[in-house]
Tab-separated table of C-alpha atoms in Angstrom:
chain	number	residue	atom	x	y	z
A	1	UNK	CA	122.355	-44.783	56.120
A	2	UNK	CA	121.639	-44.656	52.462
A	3	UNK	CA	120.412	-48.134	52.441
A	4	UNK	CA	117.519	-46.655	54.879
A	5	UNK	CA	116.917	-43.863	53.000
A	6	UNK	CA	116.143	-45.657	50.188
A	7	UNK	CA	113.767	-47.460	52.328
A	8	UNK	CA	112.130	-45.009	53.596
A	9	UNK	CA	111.749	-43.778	50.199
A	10	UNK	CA	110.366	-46.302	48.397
A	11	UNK	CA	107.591	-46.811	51.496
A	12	UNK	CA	106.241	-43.042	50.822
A	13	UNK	CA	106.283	-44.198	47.009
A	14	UNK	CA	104.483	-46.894	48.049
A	15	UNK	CA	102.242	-44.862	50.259
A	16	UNK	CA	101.534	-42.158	47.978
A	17	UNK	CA	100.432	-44.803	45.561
A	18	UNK	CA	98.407	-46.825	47.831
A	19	UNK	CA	94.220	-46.741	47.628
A	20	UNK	CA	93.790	-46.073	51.345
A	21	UNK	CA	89.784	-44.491	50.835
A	22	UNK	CA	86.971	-45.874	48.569
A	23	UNK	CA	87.839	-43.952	45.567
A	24	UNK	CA	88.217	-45.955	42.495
A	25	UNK	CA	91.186	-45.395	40.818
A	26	UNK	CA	90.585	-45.232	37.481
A	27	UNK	CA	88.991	-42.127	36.126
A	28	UNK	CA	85.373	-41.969	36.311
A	29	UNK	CA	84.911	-41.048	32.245
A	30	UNK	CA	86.753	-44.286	31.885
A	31	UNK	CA	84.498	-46.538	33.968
A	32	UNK	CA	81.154	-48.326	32.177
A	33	UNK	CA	77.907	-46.483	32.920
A	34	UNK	CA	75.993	-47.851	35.572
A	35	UNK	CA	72.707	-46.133	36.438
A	36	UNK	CA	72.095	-44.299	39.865
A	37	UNK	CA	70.171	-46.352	42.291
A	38	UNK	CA	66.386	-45.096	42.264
A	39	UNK	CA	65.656	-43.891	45.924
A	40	UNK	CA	63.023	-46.367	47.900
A	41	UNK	CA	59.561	-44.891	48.510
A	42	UNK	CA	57.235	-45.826	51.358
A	43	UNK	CA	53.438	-46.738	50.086
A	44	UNK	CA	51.410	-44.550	51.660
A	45	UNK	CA	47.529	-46.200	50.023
A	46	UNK	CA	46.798	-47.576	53.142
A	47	UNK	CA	45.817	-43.892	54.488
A	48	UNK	CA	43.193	-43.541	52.469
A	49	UNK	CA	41.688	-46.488	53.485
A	50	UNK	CA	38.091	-46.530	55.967
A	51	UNK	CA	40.325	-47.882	59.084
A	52	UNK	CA	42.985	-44.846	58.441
A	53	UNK	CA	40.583	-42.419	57.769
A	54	UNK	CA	38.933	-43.062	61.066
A	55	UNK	CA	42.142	-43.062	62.827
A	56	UNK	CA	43.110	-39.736	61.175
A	57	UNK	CA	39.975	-37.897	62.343
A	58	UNK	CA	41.272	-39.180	65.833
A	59	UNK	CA	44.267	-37.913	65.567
A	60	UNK	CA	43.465	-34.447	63.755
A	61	UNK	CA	40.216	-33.900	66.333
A	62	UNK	CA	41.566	-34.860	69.488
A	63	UNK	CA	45.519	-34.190	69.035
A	64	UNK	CA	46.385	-31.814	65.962
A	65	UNK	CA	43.832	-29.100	66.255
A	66	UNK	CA	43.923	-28.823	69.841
A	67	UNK	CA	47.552	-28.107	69.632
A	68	UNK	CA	47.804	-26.296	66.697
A	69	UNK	CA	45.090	-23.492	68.197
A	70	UNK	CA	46.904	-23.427	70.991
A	71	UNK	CA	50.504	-22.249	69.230
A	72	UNK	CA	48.797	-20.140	66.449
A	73	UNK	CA	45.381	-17.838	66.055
A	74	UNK	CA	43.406	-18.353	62.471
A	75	UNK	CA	41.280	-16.160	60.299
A	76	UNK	CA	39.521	-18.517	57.387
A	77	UNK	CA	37.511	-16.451	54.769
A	78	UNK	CA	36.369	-17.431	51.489
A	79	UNK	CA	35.019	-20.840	52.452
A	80	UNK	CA	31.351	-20.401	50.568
A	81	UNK	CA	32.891	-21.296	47.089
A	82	UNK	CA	33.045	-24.358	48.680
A	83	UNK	CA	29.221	-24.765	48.287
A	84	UNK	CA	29.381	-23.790	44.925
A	85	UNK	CA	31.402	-26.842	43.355
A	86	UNK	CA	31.350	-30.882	44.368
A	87	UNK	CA	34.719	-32.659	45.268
A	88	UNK	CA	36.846	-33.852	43.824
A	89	UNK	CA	39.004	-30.096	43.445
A	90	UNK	CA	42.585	-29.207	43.680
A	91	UNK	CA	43.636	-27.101	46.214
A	92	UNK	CA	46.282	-24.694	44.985
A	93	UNK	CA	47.944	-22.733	47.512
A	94	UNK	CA	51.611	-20.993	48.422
A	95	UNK	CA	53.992	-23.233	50.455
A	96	UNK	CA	55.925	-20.702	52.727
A	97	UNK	CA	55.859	-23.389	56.190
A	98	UNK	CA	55.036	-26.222	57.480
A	99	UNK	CA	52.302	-24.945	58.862
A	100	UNK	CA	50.267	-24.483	55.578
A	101	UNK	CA	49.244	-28.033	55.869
A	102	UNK	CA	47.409	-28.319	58.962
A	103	UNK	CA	46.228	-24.465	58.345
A	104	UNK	CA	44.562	-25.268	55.035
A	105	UNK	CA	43.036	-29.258	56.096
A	106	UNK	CA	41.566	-27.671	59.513
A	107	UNK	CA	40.483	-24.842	57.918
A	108	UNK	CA	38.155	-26.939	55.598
A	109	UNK	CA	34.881	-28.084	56.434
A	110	UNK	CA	34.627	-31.552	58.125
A	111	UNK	CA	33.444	-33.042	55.219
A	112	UNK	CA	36.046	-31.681	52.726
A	113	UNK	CA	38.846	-32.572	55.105
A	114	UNK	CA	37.860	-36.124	55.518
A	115	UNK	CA	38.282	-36.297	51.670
A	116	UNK	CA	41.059	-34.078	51.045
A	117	UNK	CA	45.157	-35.699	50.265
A	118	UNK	CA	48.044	-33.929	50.262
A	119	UNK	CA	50.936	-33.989	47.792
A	120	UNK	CA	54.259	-33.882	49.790
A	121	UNK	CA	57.415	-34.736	48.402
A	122	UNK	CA	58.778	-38.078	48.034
A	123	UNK	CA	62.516	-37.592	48.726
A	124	UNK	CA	61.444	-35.193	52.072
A	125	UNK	CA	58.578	-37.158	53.803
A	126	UNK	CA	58.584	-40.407	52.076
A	127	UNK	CA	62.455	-41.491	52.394
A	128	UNK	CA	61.980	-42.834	55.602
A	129	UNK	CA	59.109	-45.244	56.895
A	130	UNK	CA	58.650	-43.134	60.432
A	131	UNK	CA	58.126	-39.846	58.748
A	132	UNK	CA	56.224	-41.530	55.865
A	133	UNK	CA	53.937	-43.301	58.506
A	134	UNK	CA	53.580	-40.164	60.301
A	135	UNK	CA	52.979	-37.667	57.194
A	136	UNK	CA	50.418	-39.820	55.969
A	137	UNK	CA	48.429	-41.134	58.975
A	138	UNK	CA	48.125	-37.410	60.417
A	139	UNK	CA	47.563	-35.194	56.859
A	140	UNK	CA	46.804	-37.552	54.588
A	141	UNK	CA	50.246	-37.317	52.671
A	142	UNK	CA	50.926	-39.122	49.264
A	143	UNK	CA	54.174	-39.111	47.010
A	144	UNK	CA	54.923	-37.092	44.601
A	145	UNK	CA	57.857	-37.679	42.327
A	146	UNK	CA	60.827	-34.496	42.567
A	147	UNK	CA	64.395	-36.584	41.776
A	148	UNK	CA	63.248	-39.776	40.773
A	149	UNK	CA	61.637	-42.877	42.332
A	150	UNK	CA	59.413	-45.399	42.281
A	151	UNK	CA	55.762	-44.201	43.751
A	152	UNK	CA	52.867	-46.382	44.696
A	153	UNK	CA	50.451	-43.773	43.603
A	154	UNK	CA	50.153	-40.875	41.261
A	155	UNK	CA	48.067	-37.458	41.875
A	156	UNK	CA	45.879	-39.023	38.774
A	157	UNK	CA	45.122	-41.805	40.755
A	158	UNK	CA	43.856	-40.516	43.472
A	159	UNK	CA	41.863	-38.083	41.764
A	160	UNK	CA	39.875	-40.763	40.332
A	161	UNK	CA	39.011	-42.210	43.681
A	162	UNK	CA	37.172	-39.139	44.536
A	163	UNK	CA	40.002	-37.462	46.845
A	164	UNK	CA	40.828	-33.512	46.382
A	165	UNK	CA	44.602	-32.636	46.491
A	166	UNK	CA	46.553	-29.737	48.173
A	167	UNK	CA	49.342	-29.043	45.885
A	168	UNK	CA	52.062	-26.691	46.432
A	169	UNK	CA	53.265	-25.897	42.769
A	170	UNK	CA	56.042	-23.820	43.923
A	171	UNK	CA	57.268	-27.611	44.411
A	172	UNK	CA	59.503	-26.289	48.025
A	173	UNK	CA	58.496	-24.086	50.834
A	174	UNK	CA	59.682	-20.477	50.323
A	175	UNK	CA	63.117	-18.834	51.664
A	176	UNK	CA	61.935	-15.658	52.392
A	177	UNK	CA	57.787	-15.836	52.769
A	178	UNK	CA	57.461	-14.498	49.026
A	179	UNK	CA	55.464	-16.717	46.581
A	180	UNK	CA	58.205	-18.086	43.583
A	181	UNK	CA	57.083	-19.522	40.204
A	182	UNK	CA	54.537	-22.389	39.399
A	183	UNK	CA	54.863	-25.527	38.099
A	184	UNK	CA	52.625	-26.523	35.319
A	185	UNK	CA	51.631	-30.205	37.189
A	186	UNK	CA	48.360	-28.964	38.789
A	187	UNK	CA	47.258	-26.990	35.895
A	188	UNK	CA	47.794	-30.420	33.742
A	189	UNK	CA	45.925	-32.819	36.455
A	190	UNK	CA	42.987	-30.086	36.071
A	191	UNK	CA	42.866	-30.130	32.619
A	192	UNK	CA	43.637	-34.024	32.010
A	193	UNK	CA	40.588	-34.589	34.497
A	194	UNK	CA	38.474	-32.477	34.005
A	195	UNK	CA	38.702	-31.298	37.964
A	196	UNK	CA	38.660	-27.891	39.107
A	197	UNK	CA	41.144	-25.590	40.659
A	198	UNK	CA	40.502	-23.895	44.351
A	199	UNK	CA	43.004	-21.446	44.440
A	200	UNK	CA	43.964	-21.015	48.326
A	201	UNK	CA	46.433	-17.794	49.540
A	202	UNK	CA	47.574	-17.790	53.323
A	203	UNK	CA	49.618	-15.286	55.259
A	204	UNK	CA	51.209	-15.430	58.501
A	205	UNK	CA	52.967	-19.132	58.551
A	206	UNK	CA	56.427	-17.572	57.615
A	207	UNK	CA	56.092	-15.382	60.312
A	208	UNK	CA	55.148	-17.984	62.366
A	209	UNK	CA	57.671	-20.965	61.416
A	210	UNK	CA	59.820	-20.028	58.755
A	211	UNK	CA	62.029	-22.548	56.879
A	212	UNK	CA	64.763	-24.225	59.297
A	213	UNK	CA	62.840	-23.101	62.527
A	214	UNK	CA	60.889	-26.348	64.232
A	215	UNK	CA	58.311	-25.384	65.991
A	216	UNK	CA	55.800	-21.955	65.981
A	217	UNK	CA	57.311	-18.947	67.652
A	218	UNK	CA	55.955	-17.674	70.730
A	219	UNK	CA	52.947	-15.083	70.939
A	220	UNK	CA	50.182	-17.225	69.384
A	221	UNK	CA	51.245	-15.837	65.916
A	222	UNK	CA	47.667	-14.418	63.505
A	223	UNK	CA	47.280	-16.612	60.419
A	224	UNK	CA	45.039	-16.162	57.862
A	225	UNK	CA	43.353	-18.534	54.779
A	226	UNK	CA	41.723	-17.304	52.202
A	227	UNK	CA	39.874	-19.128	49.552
A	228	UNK	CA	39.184	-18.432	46.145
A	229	UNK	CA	36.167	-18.707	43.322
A	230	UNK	CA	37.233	-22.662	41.284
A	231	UNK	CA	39.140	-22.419	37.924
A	232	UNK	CA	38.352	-24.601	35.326
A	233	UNK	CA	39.922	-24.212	32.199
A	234	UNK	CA	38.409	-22.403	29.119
A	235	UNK	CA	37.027	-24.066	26.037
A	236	UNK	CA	40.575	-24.518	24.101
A	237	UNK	CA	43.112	-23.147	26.621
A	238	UNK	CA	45.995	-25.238	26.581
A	239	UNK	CA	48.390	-26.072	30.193
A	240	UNK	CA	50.696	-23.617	29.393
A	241	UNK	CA	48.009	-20.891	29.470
A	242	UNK	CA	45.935	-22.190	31.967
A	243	UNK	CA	48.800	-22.562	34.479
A	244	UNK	CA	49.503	-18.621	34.960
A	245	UNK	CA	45.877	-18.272	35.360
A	246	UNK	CA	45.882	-20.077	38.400
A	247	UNK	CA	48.933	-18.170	39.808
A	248	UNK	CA	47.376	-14.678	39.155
A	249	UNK	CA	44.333	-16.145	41.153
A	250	UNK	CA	46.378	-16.731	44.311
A	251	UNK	CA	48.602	-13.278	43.763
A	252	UNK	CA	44.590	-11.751	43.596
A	253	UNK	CA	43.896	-13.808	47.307
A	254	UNK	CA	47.197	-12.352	48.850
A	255	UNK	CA	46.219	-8.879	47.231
A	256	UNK	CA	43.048	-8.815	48.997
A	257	UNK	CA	44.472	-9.683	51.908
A	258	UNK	CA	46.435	-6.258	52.344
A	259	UNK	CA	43.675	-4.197	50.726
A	260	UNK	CA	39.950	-5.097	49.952
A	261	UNK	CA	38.407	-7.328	47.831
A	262	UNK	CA	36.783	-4.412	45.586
A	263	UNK	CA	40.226	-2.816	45.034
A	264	UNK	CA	42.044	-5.939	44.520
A	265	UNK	CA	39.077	-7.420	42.454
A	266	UNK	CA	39.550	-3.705	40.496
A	267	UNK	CA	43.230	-4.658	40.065
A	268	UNK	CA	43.367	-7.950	38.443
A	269	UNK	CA	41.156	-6.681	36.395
A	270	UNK	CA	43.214	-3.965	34.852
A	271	UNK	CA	46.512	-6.253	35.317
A	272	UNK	CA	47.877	-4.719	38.158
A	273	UNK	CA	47.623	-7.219	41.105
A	274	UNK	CA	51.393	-6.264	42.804
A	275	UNK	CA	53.474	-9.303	41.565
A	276	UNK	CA	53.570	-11.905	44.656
A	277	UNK	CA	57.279	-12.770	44.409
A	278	UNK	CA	58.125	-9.062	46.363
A	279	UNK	CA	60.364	-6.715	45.631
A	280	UNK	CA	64.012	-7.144	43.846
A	281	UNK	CA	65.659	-5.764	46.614
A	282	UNK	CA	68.384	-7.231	49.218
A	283	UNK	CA	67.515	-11.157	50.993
A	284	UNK	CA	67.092	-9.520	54.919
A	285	UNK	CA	64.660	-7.073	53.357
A	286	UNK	CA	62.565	-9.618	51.438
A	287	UNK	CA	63.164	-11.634	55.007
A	288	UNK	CA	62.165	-8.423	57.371
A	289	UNK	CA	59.035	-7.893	55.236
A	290	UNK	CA	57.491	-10.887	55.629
A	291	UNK	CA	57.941	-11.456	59.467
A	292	UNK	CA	55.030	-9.286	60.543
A	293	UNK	CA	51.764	-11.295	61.193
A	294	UNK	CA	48.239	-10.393	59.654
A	295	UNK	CA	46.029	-8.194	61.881
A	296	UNK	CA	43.698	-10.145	63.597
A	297	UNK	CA	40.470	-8.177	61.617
A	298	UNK	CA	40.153	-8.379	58.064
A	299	UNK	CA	41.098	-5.198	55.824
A	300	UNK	CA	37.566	-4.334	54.939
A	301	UNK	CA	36.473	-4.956	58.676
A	302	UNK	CA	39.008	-2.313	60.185
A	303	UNK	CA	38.335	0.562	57.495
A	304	UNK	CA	34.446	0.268	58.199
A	305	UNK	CA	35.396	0.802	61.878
A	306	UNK	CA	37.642	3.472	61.223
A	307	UNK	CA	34.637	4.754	59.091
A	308	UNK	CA	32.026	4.670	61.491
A	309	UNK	CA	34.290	6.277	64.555
């Protein structure tokens, strides 16, 4: 008996010692350095090219905006600045849904659109070559860089073929419909080209389809787009002051939304445009405050009927 108890000892020695998984055994301090593998990109030039461009307006015209109106109601206002300033522009808007994409591109006139790319993120819609094909035949998509990679294109680049950009410089689509911070990166491409900004504000697409949720809700959910007078920046203003600039232009947008444009217009003014990232107060309430949808008439359009009754 003793001679099998040993036996049986010395095989849960051995077991316990024993590299059943992957794991290396040696501490990982104590292994050489060997740099992460850089995440594979899909090219996504080829949409911008005449053959994908026609295939696009296809595919928007006769597939995405037929079922988009059909899932959603729109309200676009603000589209005359548009006459005011030639392409190329950066779009600058809040990222809250999916939805904000085809809101902002069908929103645009037909000959914006057709020249109009999006930035999208390269580790969400570029790590596979299905959603990468997709993304970019149907909205234009390019790459932009978040966790490292190797990109076929940068936001420079296409600038200086003539294309606008949509840019979300929250960098991630909001967790609760309120707007976060911006990144400096469109600010920079503005002020390295010499481009200007289009600040955009939208309400509604959180309501709609918030983040997780796949597809609109039911009830043909009211979105609105509203689009703002182009930013350039100001003889000597540097990145880091242009940048907030540009925020406090889309905070005016989703001010006017709620109110007017004279009393928001009166507001950023003095410095008082309410701050667009809500109130500190508990997640569900942030949450429960953004899931009504926009009335269906603009602000100023209902108090002038409430005027003349």
């Amino acid at each position: 008996m003793g001679f099998v108890s040993e036996g049986v000892d010395d095989v849960r020695r051995t077991a316990r010692g024993w590299r059943w998984g992957r794991r290396a055994q040696v501490p990982r301090s104590a292994e050489p350095y060997v740099p992460a593998a850089r995440p594979r990109v899909f090219p996504s030039d080829w949409s911008r090219r005449p053959s994908a461009v026609a295939a696009r307006e296809v595919a928007q015209r006769g597939g995405l905006e037929p079922l988009f109106r059909s899932q959603v109601r729109t309200r676009v206002e603000g589209l005359d600045v548009l006459e005011r300033v030639e392409g190329p522009v950066i779009f600058v808007a809040n990222h809250a849904s999916h939805l904000d994409t085809p809101l902002i591109l069908l929103s645009l006139p037909d000959a914006w659109r057709r020249r109009t790319a999006v930035a999208a993120a390269a580790d969400y819609f570029f790590d596979t070559w299905w959603r990468a094909v997709g993304s970019s035949l149907l909205f234009n998509t390019f790459p932009i860089d978040r966790r490292g990679g190797t990109l076929t294109a940068t936001p420079g680049e296409v600038l200086a073929d003539g294309w606008s950009l949509v840019i979300y410089p929250e960098g991630t689509r909001s967790t609760d419909g309120w707007m976060s911070g911006f990144r400096m990166g469109a600010a920079w491409l503005a002020h390295e080209h010499g481009v200007p900004v289009v600040p955009v504000a939208h309400r509604g697409t959180f309501a709609a389809m918030p983040r997780g949720q796949g597809w609109p809700g039911r009830g043909r959910r009211q979105l609105t787009v509203r689009f703002g007078e182009p930013l350039r920046p100001r003889e000597g203003e540097s990145v880091r002051d242009f940048a907030p600039r540009v925020r406090d232009a889309v905070a005016a947008l989703l001010d006017e939304e709620t109110t007017t444009w004279w009393e928001a217009r009166g507001r950023a003014a003095r410095g008082e445009t309410p701050d667009p990232s809500g109130p500190a107060v508990a997640t569900w309430r942030r949450v429960w405050a953004q899931t009504d949808s926009p009335p269906t008439e603009p602000t100023s359009s209902r108090r002038l009927a409430v005027w003349r009754r």
